[in-house]
Coordinates of C-alpha atoms in Angstrom, one line a residue:
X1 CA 111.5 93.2 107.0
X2 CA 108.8 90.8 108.4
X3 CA 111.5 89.1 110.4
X4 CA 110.0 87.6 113.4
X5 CA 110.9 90.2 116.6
X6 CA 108.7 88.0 119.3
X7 CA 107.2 84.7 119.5
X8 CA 105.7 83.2 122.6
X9 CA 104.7 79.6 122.9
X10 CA 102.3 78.3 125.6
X11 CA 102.5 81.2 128.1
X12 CA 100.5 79.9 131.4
X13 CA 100.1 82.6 134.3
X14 CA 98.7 82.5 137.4
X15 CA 97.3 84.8 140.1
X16 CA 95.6 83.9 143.4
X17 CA 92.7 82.7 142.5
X18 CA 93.0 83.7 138.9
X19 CA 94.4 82.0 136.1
X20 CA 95.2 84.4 133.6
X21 CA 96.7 83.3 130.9
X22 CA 96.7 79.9 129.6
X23 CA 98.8 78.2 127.0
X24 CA 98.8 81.4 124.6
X25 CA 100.6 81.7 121.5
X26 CA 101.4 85.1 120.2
X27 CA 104.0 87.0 117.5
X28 CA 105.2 90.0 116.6
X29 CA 106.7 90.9 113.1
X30 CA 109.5 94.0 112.4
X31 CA 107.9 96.6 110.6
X32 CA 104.0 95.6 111.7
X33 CA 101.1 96.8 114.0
X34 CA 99.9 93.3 115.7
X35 CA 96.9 94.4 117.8
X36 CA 96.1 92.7 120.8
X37 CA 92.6 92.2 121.7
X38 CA 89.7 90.8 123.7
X39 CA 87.6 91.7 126.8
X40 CA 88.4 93.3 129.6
X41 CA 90.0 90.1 132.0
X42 CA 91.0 88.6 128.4
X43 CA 94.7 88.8 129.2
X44 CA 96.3 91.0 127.6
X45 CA 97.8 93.4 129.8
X46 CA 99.1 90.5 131.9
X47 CA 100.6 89.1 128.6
X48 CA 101.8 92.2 127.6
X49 CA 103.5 92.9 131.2
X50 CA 105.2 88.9 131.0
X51 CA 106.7 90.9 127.5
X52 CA 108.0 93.9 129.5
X53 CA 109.3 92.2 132.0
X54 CA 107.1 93.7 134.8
X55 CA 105.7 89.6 135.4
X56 CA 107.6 86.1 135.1
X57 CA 105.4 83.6 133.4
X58 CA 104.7 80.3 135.0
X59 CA 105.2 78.0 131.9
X60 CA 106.2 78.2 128.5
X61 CA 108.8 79.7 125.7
X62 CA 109.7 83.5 125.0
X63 CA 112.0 84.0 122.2
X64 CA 113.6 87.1 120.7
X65 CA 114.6 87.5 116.9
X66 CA 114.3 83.8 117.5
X67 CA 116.6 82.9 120.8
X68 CA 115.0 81.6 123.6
X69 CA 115.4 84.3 126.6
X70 CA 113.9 84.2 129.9
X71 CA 114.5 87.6 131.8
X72 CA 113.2 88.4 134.7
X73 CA 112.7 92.1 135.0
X74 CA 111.8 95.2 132.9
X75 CA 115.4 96.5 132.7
X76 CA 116.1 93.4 131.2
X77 CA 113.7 93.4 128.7
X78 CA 114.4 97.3 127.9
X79 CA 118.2 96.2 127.3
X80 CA 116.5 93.1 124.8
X81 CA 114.7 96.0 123.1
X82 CA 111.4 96.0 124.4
X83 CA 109.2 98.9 125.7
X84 CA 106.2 99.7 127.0
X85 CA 103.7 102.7 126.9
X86 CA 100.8 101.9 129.5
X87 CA 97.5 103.4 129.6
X88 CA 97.9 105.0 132.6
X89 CA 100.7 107.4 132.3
X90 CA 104.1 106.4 134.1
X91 CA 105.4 110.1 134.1
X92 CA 107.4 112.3 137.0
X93 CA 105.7 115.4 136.6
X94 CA 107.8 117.5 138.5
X95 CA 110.6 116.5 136.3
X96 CA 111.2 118.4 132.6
X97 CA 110.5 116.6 129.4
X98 CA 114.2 115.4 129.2
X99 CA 114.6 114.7 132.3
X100 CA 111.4 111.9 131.9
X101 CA 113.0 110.6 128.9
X102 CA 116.3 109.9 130.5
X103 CA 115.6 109.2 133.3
X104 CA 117.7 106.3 134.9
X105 CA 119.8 106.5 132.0
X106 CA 120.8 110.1 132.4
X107 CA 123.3 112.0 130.3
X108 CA 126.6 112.8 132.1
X109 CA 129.6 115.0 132.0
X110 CA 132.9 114.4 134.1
X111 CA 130.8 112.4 136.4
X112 CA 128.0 114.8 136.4
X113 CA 124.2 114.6 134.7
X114 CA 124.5 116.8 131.8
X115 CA 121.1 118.5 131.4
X116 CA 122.8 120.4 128.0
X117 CA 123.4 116.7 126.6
X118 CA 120.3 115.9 127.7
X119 CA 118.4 118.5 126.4
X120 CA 119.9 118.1 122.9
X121 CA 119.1 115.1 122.6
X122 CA 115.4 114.9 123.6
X123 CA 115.2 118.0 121.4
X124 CA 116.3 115.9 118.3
X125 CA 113.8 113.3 119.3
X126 CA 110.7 115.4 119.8
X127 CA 111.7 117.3 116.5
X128 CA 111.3 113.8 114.9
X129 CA 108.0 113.3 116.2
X130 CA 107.0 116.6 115.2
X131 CA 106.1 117.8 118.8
X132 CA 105.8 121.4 119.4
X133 CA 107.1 121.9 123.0
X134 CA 110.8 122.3 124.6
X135 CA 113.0 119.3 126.2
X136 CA 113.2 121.7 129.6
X137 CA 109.5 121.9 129.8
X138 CA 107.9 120.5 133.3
X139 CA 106.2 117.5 131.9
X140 CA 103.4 118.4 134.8
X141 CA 102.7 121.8 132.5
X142 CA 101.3 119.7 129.4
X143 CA 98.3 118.2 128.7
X144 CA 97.3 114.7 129.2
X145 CA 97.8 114.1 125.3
X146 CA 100.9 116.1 125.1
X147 CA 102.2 113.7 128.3
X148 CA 101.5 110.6 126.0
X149 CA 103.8 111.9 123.1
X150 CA 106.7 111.8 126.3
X151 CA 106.1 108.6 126.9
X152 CA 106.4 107.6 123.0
X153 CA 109.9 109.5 123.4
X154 CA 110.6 107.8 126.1
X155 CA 110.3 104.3 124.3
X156 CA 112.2 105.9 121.2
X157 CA 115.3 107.0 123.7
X158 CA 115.7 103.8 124.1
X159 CA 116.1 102.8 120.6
X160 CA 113.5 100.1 121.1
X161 CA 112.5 97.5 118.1
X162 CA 109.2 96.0 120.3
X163 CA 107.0 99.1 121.0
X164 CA 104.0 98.2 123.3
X165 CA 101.4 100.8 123.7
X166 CA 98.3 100.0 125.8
X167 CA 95.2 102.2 125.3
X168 CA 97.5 105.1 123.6
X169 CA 94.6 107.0 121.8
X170 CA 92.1 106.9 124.5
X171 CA 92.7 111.1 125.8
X172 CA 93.6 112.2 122.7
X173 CA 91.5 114.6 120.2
X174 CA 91.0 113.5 117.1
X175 CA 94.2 115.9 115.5
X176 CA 96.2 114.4 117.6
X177 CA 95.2 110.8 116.6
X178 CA 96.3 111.6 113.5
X179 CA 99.5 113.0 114.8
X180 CA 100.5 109.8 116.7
X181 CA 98.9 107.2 113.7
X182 CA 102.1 109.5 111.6
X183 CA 104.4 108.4 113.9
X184 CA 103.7 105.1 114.1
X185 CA 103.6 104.9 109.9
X186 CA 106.8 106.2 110.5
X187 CA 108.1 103.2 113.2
X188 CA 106.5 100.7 110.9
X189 CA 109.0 101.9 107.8
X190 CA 112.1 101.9 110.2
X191 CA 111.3 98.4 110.7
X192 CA 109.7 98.6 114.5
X193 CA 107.2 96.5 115.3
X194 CA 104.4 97.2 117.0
X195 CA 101.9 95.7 119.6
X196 CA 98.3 98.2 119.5
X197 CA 95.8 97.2 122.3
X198 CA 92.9 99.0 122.0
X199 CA 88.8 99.2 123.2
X200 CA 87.6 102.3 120.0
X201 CA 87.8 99.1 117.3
X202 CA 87.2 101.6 114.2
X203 CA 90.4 103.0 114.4
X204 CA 91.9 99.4 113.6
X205 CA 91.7 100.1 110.3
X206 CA 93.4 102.9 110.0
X207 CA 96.6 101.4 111.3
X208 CA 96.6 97.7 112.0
X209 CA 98.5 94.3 109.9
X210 CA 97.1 91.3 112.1
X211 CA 94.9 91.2 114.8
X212 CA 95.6 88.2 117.3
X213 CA 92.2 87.8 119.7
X214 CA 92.9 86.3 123.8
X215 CA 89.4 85.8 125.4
X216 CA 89.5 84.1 129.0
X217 CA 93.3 83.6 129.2
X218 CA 93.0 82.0 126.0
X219 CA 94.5 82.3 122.8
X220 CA 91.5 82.3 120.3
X221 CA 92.7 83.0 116.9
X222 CA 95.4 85.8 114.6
X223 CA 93.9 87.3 111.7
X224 CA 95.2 89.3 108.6
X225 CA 93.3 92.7 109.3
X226 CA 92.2 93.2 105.3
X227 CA 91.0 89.8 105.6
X228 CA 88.4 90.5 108.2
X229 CA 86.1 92.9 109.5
X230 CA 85.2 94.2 112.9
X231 CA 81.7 91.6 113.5
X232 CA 84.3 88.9 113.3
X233 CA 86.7 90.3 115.4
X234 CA 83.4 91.2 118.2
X235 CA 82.6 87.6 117.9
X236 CA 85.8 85.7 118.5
X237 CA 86.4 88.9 121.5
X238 CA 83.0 87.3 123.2
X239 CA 82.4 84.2 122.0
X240 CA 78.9 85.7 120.5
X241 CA 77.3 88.0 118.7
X242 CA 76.1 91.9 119.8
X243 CA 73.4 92.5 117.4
X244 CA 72.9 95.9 119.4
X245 CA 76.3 98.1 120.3
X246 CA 73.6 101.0 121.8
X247 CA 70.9 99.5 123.2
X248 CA 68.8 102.7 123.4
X249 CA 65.3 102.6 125.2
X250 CA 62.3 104.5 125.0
X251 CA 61.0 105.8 128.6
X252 CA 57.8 108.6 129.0
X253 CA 60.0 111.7 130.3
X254 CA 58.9 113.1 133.6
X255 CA 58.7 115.9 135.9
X256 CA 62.1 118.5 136.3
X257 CA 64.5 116.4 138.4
X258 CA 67.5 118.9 138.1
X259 CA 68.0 122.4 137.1
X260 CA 70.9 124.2 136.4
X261 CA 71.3 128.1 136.4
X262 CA 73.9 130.3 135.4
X263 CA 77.0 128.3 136.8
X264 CA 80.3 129.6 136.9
X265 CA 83.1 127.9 138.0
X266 CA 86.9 128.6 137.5
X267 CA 88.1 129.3 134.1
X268 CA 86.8 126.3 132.6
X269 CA 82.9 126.6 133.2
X270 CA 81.1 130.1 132.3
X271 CA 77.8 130.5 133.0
X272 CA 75.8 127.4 132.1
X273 CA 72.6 126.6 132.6
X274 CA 69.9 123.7 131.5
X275 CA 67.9 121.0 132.7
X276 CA 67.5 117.4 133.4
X277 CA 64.4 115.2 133.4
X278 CA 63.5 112.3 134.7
X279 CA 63.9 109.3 132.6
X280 CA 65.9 110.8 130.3
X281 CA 69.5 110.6 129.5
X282 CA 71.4 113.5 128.4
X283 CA 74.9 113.4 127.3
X284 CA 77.6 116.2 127.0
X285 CA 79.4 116.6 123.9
X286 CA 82.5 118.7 122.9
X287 CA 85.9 118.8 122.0
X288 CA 88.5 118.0 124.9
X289 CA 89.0 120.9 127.2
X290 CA 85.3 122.1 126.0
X291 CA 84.8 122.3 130.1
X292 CA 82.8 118.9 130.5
X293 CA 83.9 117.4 133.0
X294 CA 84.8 120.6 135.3
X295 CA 80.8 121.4 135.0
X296 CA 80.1 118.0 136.1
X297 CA 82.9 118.1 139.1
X298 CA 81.7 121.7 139.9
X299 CA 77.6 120.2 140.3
X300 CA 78.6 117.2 142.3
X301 CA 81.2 119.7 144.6
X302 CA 84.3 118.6 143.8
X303 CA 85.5 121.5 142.4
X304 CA 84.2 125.1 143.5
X305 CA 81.9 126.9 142.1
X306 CA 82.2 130.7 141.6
X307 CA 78.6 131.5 140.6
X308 CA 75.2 130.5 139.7
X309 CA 72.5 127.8 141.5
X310 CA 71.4 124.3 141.6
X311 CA 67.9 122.9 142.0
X312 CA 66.7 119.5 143.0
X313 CA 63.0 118.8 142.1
X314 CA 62.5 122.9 141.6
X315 CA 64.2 123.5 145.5
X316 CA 67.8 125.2 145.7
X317 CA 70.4 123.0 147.1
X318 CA 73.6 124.2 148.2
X319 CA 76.8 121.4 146.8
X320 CA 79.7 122.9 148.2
X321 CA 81.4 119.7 148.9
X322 CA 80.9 115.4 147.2
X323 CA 79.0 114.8 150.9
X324 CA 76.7 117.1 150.6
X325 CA 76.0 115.8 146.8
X326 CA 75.6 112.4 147.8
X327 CA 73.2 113.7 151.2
X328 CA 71.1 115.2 147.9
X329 CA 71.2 111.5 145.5
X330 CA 73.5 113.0 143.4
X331 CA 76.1 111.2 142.4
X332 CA 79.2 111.1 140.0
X333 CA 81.1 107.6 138.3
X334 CA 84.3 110.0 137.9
X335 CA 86.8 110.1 134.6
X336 CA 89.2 109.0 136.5
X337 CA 88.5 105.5 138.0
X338 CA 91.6 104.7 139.6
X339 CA 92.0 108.3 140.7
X340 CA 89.0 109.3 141.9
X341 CA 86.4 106.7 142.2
X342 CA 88.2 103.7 143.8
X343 CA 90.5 102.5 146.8
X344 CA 92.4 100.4 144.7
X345 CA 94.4 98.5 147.3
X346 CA 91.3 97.6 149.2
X347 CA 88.8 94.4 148.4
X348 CA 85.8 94.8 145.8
X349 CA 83.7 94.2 149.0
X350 CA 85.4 97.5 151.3
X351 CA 85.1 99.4 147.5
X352 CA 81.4 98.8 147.2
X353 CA 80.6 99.6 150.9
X354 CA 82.3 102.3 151.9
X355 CA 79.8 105.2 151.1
X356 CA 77.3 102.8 152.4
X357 CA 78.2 102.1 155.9
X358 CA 75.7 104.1 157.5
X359 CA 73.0 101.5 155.9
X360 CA 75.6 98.5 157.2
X361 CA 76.0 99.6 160.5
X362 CA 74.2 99.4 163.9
X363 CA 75.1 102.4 166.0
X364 CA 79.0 102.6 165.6
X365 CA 79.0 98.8 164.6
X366 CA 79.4 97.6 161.1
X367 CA 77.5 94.4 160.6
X368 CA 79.9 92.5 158.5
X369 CA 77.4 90.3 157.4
X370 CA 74.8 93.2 156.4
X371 CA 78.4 94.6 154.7
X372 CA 78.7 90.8 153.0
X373 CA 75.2 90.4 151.9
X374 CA 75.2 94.0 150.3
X375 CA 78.7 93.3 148.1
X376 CA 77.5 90.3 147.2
X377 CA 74.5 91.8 146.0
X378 CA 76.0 94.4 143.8
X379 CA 78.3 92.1 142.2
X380 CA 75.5 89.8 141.3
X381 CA 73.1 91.9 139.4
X382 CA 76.3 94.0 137.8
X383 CA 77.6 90.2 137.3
X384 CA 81.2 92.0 137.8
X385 CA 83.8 89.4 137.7
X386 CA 86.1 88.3 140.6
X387 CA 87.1 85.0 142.1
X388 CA 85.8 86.3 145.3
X389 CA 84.5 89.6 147.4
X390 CA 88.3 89.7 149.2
X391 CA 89.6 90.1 146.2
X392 CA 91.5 93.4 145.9
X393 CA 90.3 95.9 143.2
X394 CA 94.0 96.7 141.7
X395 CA 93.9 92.9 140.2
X396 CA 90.6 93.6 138.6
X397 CA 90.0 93.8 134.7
X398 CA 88.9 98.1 133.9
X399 CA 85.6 97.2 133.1
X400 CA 84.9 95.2 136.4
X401 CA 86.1 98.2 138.1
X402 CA 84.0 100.5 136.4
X403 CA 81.0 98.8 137.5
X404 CA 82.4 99.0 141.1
X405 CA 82.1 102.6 140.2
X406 CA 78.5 102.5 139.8
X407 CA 77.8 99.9 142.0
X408 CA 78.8 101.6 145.2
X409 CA 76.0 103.8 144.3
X410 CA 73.5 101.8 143.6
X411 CA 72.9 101.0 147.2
X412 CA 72.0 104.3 147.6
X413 CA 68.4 106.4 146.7
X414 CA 69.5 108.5 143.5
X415 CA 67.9 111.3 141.9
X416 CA 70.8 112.5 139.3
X417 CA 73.6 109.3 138.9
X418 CA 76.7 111.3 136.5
X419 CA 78.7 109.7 134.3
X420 CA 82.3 111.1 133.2
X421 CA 83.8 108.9 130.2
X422 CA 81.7 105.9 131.4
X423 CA 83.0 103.5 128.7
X424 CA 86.8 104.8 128.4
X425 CA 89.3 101.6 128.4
X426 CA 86.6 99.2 128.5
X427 CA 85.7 96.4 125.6
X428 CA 82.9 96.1 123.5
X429 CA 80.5 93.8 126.0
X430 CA 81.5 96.0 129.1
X431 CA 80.3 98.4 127.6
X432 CA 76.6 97.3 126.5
X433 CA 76.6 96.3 130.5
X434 CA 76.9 99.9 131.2
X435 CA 74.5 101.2 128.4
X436 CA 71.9 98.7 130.0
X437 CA 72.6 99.4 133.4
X438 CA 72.0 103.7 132.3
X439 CA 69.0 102.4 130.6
X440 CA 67.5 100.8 134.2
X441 CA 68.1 104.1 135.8
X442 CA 66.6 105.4 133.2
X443 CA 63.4 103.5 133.3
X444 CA 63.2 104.1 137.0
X445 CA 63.3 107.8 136.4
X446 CA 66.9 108.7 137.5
X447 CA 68.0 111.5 136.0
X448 CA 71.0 110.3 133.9
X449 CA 74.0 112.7 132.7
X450 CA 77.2 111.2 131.2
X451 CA 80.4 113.1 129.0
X452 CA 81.5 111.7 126.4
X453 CA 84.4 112.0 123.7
X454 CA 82.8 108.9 121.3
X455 CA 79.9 110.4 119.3
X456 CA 78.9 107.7 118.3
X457 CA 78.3 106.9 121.9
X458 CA 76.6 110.2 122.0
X459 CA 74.1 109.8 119.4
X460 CA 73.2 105.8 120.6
X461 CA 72.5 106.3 123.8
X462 CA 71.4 109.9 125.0
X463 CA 67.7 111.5 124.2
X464 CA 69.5 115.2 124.2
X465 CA 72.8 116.5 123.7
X466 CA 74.3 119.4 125.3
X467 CA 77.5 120.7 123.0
X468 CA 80.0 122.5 125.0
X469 CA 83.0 124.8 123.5
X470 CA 85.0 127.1 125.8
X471 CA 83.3 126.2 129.2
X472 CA 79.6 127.3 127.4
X473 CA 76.6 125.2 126.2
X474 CA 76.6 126.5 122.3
X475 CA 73.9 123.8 121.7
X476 CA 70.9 121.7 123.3
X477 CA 69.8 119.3 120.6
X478 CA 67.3 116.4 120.5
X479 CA 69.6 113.6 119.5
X480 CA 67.3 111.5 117.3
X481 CA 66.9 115.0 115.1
X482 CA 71.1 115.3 114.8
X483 CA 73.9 113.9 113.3
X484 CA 78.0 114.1 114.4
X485 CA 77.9 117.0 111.3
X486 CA 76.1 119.2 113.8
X487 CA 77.4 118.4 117.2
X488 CA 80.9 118.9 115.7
X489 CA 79.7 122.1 114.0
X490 CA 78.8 123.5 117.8
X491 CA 81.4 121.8 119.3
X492 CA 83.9 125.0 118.1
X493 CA 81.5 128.0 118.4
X494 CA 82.4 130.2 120.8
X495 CA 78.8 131.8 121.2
X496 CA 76.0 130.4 122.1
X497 CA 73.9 129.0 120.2
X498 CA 70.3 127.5 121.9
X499 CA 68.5 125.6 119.1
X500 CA 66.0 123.3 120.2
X501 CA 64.9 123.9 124.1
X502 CA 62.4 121.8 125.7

């Protein structure tokens, strides 16, 4: 054991514009978890894709089990061994489970792709990762969490010794954490070895050897985990200190800015109702599939509502639809980034304008330098990071595209700005940019709503909490007079449960 599986010397890579990685030094040890960590823009994806073969780096050494190899593609680093999970899941969802694990290295009989064989086998596999659903399942029929065990199978079918996974815990409850910190216990002992990149810090210590720390394209230091502690590992991410991970502020609560009545809305959402002031922030707790982020989709009219009424400053507003939302200042930073909230193959400049091009326009005419002036305002006060406004959004770090996200909005008059999993994926300063920036809106008497999974989170930045369990609110608490005891405790009642009401 302890033999070393990967050693890089002086890896140097380079994007237009961008130099991402430069001279870094990094190893990985059989039977070890080696996270990988720093800032969002660090480098570590871009390292991590030079190890799976997805980039070719510019300069330097990559050796395996200690020969020099220099392969060009991700097939050849899956035949050296080496696989990856990414954050963002690489699944065919109209395929079964099986099918996803072997796929382009299918199972065949007399020339012809056994399913049985197939089956069989992907069986054996998700019986040793103690996974509860079949090999012929549609892999588009599982939960998000239940999708990331595939794509742990996936890297086991291929009887890999250098196991990457990127973000893996970041949609998964808290049972199944545990469930997938097993299996890696279990990697670790057959002798795998392990790279961990993750943002949610504490759960380092439930897993992690050595902690090697890349800020700017720069290696900065490795670290024995039970050697340090996480204010070390924050400084060396940042190059400073964060005295304050929840930069709460105070603000005098105003007038009714949005009310909520008796809102239904497919299965997930069953008659809710509450309230929102201004210069408040009120976050939305609850276990995952609580029905959190379908109410917030179903008030900004992206999904459809089946019952009950919204009011803007005590008037009825009808949201059928994310125009008519935004026509009303209401508007949503979605879960789903990539997905939902950005044009990924378009420029930071396009990203930020497009819901403003009424205000950049003359008549039919976009004023490109009205368009200019207003990108390059946003990305000044947000301070979002990019070598220039033409720079296309896909080659941006998560947490610079996140503030895209909100940015876009910002050029707009708000009343109610929603936030779904603001902080998911994003490092440790990002994401004191984005408390402070829910603290301005704040102070200017937006009406601020954001779900989150990360209590703590929950209980250092919000004034109330709403709990949600089984598409209800079972609690509306004041959040300096609760603890993560209570939220949890309301997070799996069924009935409701209003304690404190304003």
């Amino acid at each position: 054991m302890n033999n070393v599986l990967v050693e890089f010397k002086d890896i140097s890579k380079s994007f237009p514009g961008v130099k991402a990685l430069q001279n870094v030094q990094f190893n990985l040890k059989s039977g070890e978890v080696h996270a990988l960590l720093g800032e969002n823009g660090a480098g570590k994806s871009t390292l991590m894709k030079i190890l799976s073969g997805v980039y070719v780096k510019d300069t330097g050494k990559t050796y395996i089990k200690g020969k020099e190899v220099d392969y060009k593609t991700p097939k050849e680093a899956q035949d050296l061994g080496i696989a990856i999970i990414h954050q963002e899941l690489n699944l065919c969802k109209h395929l079964t489970v099986a099918e996803n694990i072997y796929l382009a290295k299918e199972e065949s009989t007399f020339g012809f792709i056994s399913e049985r064989k197939m089956n069989k086998m992907a069986s054996e596999i998700l019986a040793s990762l103690n996974l509860d659903f079949k090999p012929d399942t549609l892999v588009g029929e599982l939960s998000v969490s239940k999708q990331q065990m595939v794509e742990i199978a996936k890297a086991l079918a291929t009887n890999a010794e250098i196991i990457i996974m990127d973000e893996p815990t970041s949609a998964l409850t808290d049972k199944e954490i545990e469930d997938l910190f097993s299996i890696i216990y279990k990697l670790k002992k057959e002798g795998k070895g392990i790279v961990y990149i993750s943002h949610r810090l504490e759960e380092l210590a439930s897993i992690v050897d050595r902690v090697s720390v890349l800020r700017d394209g720069e290696y900065i230091t490795t670290l024995d985990f039970a050697k340090t502690n996480l204010e070390e590992i924050i400084g060396y991410m940042v190059g400073r200190e964060i005295t304050n991970k929840y930069p709460r502020v105070e603000t005098k609560v105003g007038e009714k800015i949005l009310e909520v009545r008796h809102l239904s809305a497919g299965k997930a959402v069953k008659d809710v109702s509450f309230e929102l002031y201004k210069g408040e922030i009120v976050a939305f707790a609850g276990l995952m599939g609580a029905g959190r982020t379908e109410l917030v989709r179903a008030i900004f009219g992206a999904d459809k509502k089946s019952a009950g009424a919204i009011y803007l400053k005590s008037q009825e507003v009808k949201i059928k639809s994310p125009r008519q939302a935004i026509d009303h200042g209401v508007f949503c930073v979605p879960e789903d980034r990539k997905k939902d909230g950005l044009c990924i193959n378009m420029t930071v400049l396009e990203n930020l304008t497009l819901p403003n091009l009424d205000k950049a326009s003359k008549g039919d005419f976009i004023i490109t330098n009205r368009e200019k002036s207003f990108a390059e305002q946003m990305v000044g006060s947000l301070k979002i990071k990019t070598p220039t406004i033409s720079q296309a959004v896909k080659n941006l770090s998560g947490g610079n595209q996140q503030k895209i996200v909100v940015g876009k909005w910002l050029l707009r008059d708000a009343n109610v700005i929603i936030f779904d999993e603001p902080t998911r994926g994003i490092d440790v300063a990002a994401k004191v940019e984005i408390y402070n920036l829910m603290n301005e809106l704040k102070k200017q008497g937006i009406g601020v709503m954001f779900v989150s999974s990360e209590l703590p989170e929950v209980l250092g930045m919000s004034d109330r909490v709403l709990v949600m369990c089984n598409g209800r609110i079972t609690a509306n608490l004041i959040t300096k007079e609760t603890n993560q005891e209570e939220i949890l405790h309301y997070a799996t009642q069924y009935e409701s449960k209003e304690v404190i009401n304003r």
